[in-house]
C-alpha positions as a printed Julia matrix, in Angstrom:
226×3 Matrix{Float64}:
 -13.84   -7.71  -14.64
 -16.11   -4.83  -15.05
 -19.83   -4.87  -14.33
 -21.76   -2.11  -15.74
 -24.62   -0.12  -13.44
 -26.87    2.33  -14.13
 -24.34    5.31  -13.65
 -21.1     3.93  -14.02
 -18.12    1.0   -14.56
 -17.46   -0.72  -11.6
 -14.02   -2.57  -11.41
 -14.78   -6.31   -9.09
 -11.09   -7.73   -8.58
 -11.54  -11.39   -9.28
 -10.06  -13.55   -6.22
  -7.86  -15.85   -8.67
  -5.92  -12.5    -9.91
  -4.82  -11.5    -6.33
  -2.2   -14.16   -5.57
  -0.04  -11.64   -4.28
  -2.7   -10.81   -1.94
  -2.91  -14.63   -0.74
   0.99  -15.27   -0.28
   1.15  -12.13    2.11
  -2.14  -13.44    3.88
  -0.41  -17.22    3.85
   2.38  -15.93    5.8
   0.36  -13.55    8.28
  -1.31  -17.17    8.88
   2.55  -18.59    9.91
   3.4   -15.66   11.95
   0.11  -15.78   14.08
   1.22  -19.95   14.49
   4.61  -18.05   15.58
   3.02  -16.4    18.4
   0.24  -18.88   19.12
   3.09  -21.57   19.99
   5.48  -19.16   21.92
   4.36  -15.39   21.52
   7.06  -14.46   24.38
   9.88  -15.57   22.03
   8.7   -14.12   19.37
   7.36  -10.58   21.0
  11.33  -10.37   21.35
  12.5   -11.24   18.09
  10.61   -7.94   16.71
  11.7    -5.56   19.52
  14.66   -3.51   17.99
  18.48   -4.41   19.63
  16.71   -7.43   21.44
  18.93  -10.19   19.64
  21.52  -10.25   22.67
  18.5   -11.09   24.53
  17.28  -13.87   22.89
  20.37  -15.45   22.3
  21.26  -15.62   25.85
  16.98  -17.25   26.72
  16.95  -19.39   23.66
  19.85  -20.52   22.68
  19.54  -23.93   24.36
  19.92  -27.69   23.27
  15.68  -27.76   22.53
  15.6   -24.26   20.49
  19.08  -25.39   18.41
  17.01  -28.49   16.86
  15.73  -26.89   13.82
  12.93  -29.24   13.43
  11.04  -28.24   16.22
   7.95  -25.97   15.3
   8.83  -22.53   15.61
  12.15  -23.28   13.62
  10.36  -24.56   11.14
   7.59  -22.09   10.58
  10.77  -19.69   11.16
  12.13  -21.32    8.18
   8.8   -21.24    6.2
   9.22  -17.03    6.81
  12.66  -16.77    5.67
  12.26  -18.28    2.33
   8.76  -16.76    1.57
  10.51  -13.76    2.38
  13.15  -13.67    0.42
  11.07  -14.82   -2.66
   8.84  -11.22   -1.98
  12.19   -9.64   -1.86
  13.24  -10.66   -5.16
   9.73  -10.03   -6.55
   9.87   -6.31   -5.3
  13.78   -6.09   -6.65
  12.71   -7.14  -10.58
  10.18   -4.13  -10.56
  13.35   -1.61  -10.6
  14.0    -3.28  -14.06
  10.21   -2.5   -15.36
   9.87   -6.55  -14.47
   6.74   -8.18  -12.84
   5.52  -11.52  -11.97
   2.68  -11.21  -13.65
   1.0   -14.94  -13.05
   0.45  -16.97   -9.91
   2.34  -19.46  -11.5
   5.37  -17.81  -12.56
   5.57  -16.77   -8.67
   5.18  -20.28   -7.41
   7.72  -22.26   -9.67
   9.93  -19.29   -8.65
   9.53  -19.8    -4.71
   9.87  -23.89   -5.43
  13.14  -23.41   -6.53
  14.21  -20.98   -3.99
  13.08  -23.67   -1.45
  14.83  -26.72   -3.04
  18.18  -24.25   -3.22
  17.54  -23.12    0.21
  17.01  -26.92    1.38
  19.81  -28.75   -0.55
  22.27  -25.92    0.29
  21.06  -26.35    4.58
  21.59  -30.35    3.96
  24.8   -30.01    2.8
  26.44  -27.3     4.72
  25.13  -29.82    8.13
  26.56  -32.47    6.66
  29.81  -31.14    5.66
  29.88  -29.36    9.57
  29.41  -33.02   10.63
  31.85  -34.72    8.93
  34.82  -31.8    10.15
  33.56  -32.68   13.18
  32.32  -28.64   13.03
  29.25  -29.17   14.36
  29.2   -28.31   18.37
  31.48  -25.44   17.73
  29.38  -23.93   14.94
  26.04  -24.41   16.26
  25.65  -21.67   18.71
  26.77  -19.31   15.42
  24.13  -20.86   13.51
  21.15  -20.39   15.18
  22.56  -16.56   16.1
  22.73  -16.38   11.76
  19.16  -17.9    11.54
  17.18  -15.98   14.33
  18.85  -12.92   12.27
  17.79  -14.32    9.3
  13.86  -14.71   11.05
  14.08  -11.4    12.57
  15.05   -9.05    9.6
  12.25  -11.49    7.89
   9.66   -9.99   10.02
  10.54   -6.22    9.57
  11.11   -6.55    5.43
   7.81   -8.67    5.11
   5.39   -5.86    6.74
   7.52   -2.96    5.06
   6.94   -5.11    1.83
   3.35   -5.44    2.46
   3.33   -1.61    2.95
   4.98   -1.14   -0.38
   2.43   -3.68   -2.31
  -1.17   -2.11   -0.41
  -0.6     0.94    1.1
  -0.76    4.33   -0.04
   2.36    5.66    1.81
   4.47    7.11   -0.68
   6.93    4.13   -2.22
  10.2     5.71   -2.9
  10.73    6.11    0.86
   9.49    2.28    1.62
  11.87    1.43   -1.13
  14.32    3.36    0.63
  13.77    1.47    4.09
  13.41   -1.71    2.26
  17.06   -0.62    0.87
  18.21    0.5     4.36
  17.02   -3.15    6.65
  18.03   -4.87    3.62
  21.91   -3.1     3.78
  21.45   -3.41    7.75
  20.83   -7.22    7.39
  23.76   -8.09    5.41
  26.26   -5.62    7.79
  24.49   -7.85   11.04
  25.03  -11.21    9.24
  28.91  -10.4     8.13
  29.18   -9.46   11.52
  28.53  -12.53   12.96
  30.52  -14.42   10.2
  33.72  -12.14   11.42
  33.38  -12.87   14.69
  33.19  -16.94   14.54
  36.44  -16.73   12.73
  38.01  -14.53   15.09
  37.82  -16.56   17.4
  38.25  -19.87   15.56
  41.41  -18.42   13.19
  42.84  -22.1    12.68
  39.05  -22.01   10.87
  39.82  -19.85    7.96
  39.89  -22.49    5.32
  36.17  -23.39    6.09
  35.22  -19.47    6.07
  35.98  -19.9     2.22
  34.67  -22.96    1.65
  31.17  -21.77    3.39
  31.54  -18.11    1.28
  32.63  -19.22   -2.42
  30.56  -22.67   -2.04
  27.51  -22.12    0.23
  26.9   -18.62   -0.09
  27.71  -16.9    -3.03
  27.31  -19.92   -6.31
  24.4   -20.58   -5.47
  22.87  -16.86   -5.41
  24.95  -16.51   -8.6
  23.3   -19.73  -10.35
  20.25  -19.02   -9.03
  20.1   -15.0   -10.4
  21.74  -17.1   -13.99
  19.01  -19.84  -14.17
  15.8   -17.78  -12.7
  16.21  -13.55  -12.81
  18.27  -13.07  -15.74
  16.04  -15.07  -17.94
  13.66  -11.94  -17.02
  15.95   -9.09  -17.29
């Protein structure tokens, strides 16, 4: 909205527009709850090549349950995340989420995927009788998942408000993104090299749990807008 002075247009951004603005500031809020309830833990989730680290302080009976707080607002991270991730990937196509709206039906069905596809894979780990033997691997894939959350949420700040020169955040955005995916494999590779008998379930968890239901989710929600 412009108001008009005696020398010139001024250009007031109305609050309502800037919902971009208030889903970065929303999750600022669940990071500060992060280090308000343990700011040791989570002081060395952002230090670089500190994972080994935490793994061996953390990964206990208490931090495995995924209900407890900081798992949870961990969670809450992950998935608000990844919905800024794909909202900075549809720009490369000349594509923008133009309304608050469009954003937020867009992040509800990210969480109900997200959800349904956590409920099942637990349920399917507890009914192999998978459980104790996969839960150590896990939490290492979800305090990846929380840490590489952290670095590509400030870098994607940096890309939306700053003035630093995009192509290289895009670039870094590329590079954690890349770095992320190499880390997570990783750990994937390793659980079944040492569990070979469970190369069946590697499959399963791949074709079933990991790739569908990116692939229905790019059908049903980002190729409509490509």
């Amino acid at each position: 909205m412009y108001f008009c002075t005696m020398e010139d247009w001024i250009l007031r951004t109305q609050i309502h527009q800037d919902w971009i603005g208030l889903f970065f500031f929303i999750n600022f809020l669940l990071i500060s709850a992060l280090f308000i309830l343990d700011s040791e833990r989570l002081q060395t989730l952002f230090r670089p090549f500190s994972l080994p680290v935490y793994l061996g302080k953390y990964n206990s009976e208490k931090n495995l349950n995924y209900l407890n707080n900081f798992n949870v607002l961990s969670f809450l991270v992950i998935v608000n995340t990844l919905a800024l991730l794909f909202y900075w990937a549809l720009q490369f196509n000349s594509l923008s989420i133009a309304y608050a709206y469009e954003f937020y039906y867009f992040l509800i069905s990210l969480y109900t995927l997200v959800l349904v596809r956590f409920i099942l894979v637990r349920f399917l780990s507890k009914e192999l009788k998978l459980i104790k033997r996969t839960r150590s691997s896990f939490f290492k894939l979800f305090s990846i998942n929380t840490k590489f959350s952290f670095y590509l949420i400030i870098f994607l700040f940096f890309y939306e408000f700053s003035s630093f020169n995009k192509e290289v955040i895009n670039v870094l955005i590329f590079c954690l993104v890349i770095g992320w995916s190499i880390v997570y494999t990783g750990v994937l590779i390793n659980y079944f090299r040492n569990h070979p008998k469970d190369i069946f379930y590697l499959f399963l968890y791949l074709c079933m749990f990991k790739v569908a239901p990116w692939l229905w989710y790019f059908r049903i929600f980002i190729e409509t807008k490509l």
